[in-house]
Coordinates of C-alpha atoms in Angstrom, one line a residue:
X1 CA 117.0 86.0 126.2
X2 CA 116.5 87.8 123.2
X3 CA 113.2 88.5 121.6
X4 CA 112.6 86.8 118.6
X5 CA 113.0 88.6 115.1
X6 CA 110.8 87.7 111.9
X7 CA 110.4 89.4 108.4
X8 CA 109.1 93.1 108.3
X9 CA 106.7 92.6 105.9
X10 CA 108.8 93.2 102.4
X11 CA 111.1 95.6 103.6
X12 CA 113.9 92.8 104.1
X13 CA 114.6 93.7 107.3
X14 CA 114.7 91.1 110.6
X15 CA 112.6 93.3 113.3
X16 CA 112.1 92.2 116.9
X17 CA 108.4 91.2 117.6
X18 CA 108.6 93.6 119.8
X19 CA 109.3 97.2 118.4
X20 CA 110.3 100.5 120.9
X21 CA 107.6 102.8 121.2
X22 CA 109.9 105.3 121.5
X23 CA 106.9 107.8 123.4
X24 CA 108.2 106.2 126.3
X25 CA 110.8 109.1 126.2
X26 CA 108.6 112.2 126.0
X27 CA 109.9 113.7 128.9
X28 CA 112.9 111.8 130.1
X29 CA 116.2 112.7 131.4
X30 CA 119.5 112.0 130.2
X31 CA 120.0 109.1 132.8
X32 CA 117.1 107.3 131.9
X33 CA 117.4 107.2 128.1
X34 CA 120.9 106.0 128.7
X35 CA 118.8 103.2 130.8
X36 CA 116.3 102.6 128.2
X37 CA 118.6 102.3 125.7
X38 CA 120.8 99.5 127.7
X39 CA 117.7 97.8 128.3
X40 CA 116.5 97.0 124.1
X41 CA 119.9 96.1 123.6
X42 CA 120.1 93.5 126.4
X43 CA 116.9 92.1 124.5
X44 CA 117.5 92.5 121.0
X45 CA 115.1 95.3 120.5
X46 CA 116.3 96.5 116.6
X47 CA 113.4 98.5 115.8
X48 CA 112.4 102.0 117.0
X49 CA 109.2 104.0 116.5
X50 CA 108.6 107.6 117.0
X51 CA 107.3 110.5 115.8
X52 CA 107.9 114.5 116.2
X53 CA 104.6 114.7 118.5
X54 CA 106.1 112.5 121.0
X55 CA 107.4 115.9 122.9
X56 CA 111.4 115.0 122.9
X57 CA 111.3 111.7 121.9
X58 CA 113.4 111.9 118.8
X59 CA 116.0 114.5 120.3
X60 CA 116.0 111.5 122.7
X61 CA 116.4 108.5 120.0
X62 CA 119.0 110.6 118.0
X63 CA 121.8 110.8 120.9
X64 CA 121.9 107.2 120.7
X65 CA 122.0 107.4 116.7
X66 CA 125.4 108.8 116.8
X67 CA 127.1 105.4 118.1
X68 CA 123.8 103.1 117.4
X69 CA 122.7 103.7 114.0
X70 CA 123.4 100.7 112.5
X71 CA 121.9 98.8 114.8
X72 CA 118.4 100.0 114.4
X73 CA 115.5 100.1 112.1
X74 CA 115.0 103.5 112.4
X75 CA 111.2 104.8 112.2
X76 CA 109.8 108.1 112.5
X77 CA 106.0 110.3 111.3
X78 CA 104.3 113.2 110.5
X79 CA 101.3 114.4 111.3
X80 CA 101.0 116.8 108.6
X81 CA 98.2 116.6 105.6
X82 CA 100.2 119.3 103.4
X83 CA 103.3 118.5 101.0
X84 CA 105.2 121.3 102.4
X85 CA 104.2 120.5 106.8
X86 CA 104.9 117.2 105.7
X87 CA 108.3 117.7 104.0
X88 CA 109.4 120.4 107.0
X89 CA 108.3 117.8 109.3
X90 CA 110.3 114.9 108.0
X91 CA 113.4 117.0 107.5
X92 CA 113.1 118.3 110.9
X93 CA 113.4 114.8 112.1
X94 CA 116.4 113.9 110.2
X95 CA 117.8 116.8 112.5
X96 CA 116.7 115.5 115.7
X97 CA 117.6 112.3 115.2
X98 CA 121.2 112.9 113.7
X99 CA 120.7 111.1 110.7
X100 CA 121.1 111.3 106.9
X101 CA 118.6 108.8 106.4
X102 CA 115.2 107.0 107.6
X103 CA 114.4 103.5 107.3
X104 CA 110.6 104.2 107.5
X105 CA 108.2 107.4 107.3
X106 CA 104.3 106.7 108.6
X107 CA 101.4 109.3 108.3
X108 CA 100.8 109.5 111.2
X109 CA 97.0 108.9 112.9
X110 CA 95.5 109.4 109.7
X111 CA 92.0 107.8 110.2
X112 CA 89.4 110.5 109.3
X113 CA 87.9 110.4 105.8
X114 CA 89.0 113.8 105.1
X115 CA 92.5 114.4 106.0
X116 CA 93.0 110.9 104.1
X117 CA 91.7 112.7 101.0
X118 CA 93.7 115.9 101.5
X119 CA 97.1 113.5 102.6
X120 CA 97.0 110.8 99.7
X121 CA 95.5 114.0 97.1
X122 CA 97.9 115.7 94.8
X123 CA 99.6 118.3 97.0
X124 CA 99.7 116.6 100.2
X125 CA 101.9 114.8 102.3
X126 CA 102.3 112.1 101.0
X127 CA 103.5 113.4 98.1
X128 CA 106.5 114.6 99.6
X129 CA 107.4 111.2 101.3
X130 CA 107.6 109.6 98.1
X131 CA 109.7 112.1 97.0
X132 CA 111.7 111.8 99.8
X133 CA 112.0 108.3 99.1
X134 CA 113.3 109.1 95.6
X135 CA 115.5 110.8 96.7
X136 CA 116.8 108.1 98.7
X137 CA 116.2 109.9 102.3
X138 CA 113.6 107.4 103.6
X139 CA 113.5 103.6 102.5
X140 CA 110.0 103.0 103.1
X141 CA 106.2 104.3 103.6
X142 CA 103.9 103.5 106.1
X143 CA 100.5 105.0 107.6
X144 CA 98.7 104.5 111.4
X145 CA 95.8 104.8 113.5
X146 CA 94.1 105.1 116.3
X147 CA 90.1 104.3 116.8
X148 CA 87.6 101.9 116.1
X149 CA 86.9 103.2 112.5
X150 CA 91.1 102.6 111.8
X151 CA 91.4 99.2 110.2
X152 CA 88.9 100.1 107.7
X153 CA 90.4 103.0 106.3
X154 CA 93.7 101.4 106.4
X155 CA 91.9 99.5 104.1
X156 CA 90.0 102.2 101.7
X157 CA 93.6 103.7 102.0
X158 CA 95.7 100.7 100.6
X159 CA 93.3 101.4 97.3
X160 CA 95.0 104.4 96.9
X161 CA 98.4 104.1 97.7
X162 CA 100.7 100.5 98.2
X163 CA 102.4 101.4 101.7
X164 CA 104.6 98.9 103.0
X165 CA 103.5 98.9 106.5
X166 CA 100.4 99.9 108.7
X167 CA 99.9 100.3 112.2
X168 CA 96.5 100.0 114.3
X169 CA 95.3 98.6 117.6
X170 CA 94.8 95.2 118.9
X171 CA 94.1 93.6 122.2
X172 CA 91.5 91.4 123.7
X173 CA 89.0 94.2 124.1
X174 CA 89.9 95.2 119.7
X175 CA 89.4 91.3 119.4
X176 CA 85.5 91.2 121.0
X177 CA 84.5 94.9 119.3
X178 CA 81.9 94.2 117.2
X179 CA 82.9 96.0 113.8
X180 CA 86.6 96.7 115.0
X181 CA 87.4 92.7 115.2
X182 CA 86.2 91.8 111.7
X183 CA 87.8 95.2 110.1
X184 CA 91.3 93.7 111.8
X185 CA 91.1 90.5 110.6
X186 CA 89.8 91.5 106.7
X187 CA 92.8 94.4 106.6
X188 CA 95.6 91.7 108.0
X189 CA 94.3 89.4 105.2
X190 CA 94.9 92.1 102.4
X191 CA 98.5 92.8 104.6
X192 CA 99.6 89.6 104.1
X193 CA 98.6 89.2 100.8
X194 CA 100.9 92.1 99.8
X195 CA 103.6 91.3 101.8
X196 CA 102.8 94.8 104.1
X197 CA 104.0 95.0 108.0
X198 CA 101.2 94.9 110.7
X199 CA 102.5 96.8 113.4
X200 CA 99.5 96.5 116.8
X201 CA 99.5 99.0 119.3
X202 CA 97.8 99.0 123.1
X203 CA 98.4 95.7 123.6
X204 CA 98.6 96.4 127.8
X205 CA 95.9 98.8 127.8
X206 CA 93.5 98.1 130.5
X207 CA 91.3 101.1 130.3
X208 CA 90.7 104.8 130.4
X209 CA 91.8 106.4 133.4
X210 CA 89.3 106.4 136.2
X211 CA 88.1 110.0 137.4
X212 CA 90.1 111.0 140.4
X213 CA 92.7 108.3 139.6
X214 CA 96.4 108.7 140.2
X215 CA 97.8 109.0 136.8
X216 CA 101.5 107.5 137.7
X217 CA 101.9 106.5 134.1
X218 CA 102.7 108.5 131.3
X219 CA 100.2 107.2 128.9
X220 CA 96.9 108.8 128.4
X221 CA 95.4 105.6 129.1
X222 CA 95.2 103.0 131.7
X223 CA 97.7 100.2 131.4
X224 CA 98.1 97.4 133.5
X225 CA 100.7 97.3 135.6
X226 CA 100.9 93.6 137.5
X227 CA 103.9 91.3 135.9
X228 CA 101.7 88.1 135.2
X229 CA 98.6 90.6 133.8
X230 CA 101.1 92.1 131.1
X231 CA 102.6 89.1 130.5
X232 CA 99.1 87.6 129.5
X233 CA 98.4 90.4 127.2
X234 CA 101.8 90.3 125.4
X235 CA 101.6 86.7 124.6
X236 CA 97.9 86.9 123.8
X237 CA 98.9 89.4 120.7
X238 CA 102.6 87.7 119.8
X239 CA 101.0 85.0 119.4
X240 CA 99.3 85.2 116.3
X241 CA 102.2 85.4 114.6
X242 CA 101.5 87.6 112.1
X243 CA 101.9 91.1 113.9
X244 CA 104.6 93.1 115.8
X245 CA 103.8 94.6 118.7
X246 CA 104.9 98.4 119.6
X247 CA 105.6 98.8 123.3
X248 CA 103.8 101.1 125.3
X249 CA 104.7 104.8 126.2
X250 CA 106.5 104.3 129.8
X251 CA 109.2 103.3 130.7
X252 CA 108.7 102.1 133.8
X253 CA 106.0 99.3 132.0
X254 CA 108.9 98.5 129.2
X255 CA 111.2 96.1 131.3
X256 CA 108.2 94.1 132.2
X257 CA 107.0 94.1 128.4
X258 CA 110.4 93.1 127.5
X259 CA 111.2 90.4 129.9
X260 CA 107.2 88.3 128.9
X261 CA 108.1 89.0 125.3
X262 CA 111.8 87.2 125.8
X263 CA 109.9 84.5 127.1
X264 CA 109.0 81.3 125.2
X265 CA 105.1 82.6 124.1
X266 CA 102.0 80.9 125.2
X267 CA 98.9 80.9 123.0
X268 CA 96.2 81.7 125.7
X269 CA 92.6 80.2 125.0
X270 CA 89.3 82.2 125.7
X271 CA 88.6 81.3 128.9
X272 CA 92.1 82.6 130.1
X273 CA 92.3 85.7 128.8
X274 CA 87.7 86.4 129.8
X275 CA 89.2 86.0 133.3
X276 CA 91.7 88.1 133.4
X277 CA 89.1 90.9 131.6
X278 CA 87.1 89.8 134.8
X279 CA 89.7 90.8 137.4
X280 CA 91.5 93.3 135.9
X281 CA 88.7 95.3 134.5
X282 CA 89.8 95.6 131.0
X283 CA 87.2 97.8 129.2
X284 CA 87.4 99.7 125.6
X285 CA 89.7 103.2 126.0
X286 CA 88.0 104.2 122.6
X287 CA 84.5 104.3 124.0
X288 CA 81.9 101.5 122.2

């Protein structure tokens, strides 16, 4: 069954609710991007997002571009603060994955006061994604973030700059936190005001990794693993409704993300989802 699509904020485009995190191929081999690949277009995956830091990730994405381009809203980042890291970095991307265009640039994990003020200051990056935009090479301009302190500055951000998408944690641990949870909701509200994408990442952490824990995953965190655990978790976030969930860096987690998200979702109450946080262990992975 194929997951369902809805309205990318203003950008006009019909995403799946579910959008490739596209870390999941860090470190792959051919056979098993060829795998990957099969396995968001059996589900209707039409969104992709990665970024240069995701090791070779987009040298990954852009060997499907060449018969696949057109099928896929195609998102990329940069990590730089400057206008000219930030304008090597983008065009560097356009290289590795073989296209002339991008449908969506993000800053990428820009959460601390000060590299804000250097990226949305005159000279920075963000300066040259808007000219990249002029010019017609990127569509549209978006900015994420990791940490408790993200949804706020997404916030003091959106006062300086009208992006047209944002990107931040959520899960039921984000949804207890007691600053992170009503930071969330108040920057969603101003989102859907403006018409701007919410894009929710983590949504299957369960936790930092233990010490002396097999790390058989390639995320730095903890996810869970058991089919009816991450099926709980998906449907928890879909189903607000009002966000799109990016799917976690592994591929050997994705089918199982996939196949709950294909599934007709269930709105889980309280009780449900304080259980499974009781038998699975589900903890913060950005400390209190």
């Amino acid at each position: 069954m194929a997951i369902e699509k809805r309205a990318f904020g203003r950008t006009g485009h019909m995403s799946s609710v579910v959008i490739f995190g596209g870390a999941a191929l860090w470190s792959v081999d051919d056979e098993t991007s060829e795998r990957v690949l099969e396995q968001l277009l059996e589900y209707g995956i039409n969104h992709i997002d990665v970024a240069p830091r995701y090791g070779e990730a987009e040298t990954r994405v852009g060997t499907w571009m060449d018969r696949h381009r057109g099928d896929f809203f195609l998102a990329s980042k940069t990590a730089a603060r400057d206008y000219l890291g930030a304008k090597t970095e983008f065009y560097r991307s356009l290289d590795r994955l073989r296209t002339d265009h991008l449908d969506l640039i993000q800053l990428h994990a820009l959460y601390h006061p000060d590299e804000c003020d250097q990226a949305l200051s005159e000279g920075g990056a963000l300066e040259a994604l808007v000219e990249a935009r002029e010019q017609g090479l990127v569509r549209f301009i978006g900015v994420t973030g990791h940490s408790w302190t993200v949804a706020a500055m997404h916030r003091r951000n959106l006062e300086r700059f009208d992006f047209d998408s944002v990107l931040m944690p959520w899960n039921w641990i984000a949804s207890k936190h007691p600053t992170y949870a009503g930071d969330f909701e108040t920057t969603r509200g101003i989102c859907a005001e403006r018409d701007i994408a919410v894009q929710v990442i983590k949504a299957v952490a369960r936790g930092p990794w233990a010490a002396g824990a097999e790390r058989n995953r390639s995320v730095w965190y903890q996810p869970l693993e058991d089919e009816t655990d991450i099926r709980m978790a998906v449907h928890w976030v879909l189903a607000r409704g009002d966000v799109f969930m990016v799917s976690p860096g592994d591929v050997g987690i994705l089918p199982l993300v996939l196949q709950s998200a294909s599934e007709p979702v269930t709105a889980l109450g309280n009780a449900t989802m304080e259980a499974l946080e009781e038998r699975t262990g589900l903890t913060s992975i950005f400390g209190l």
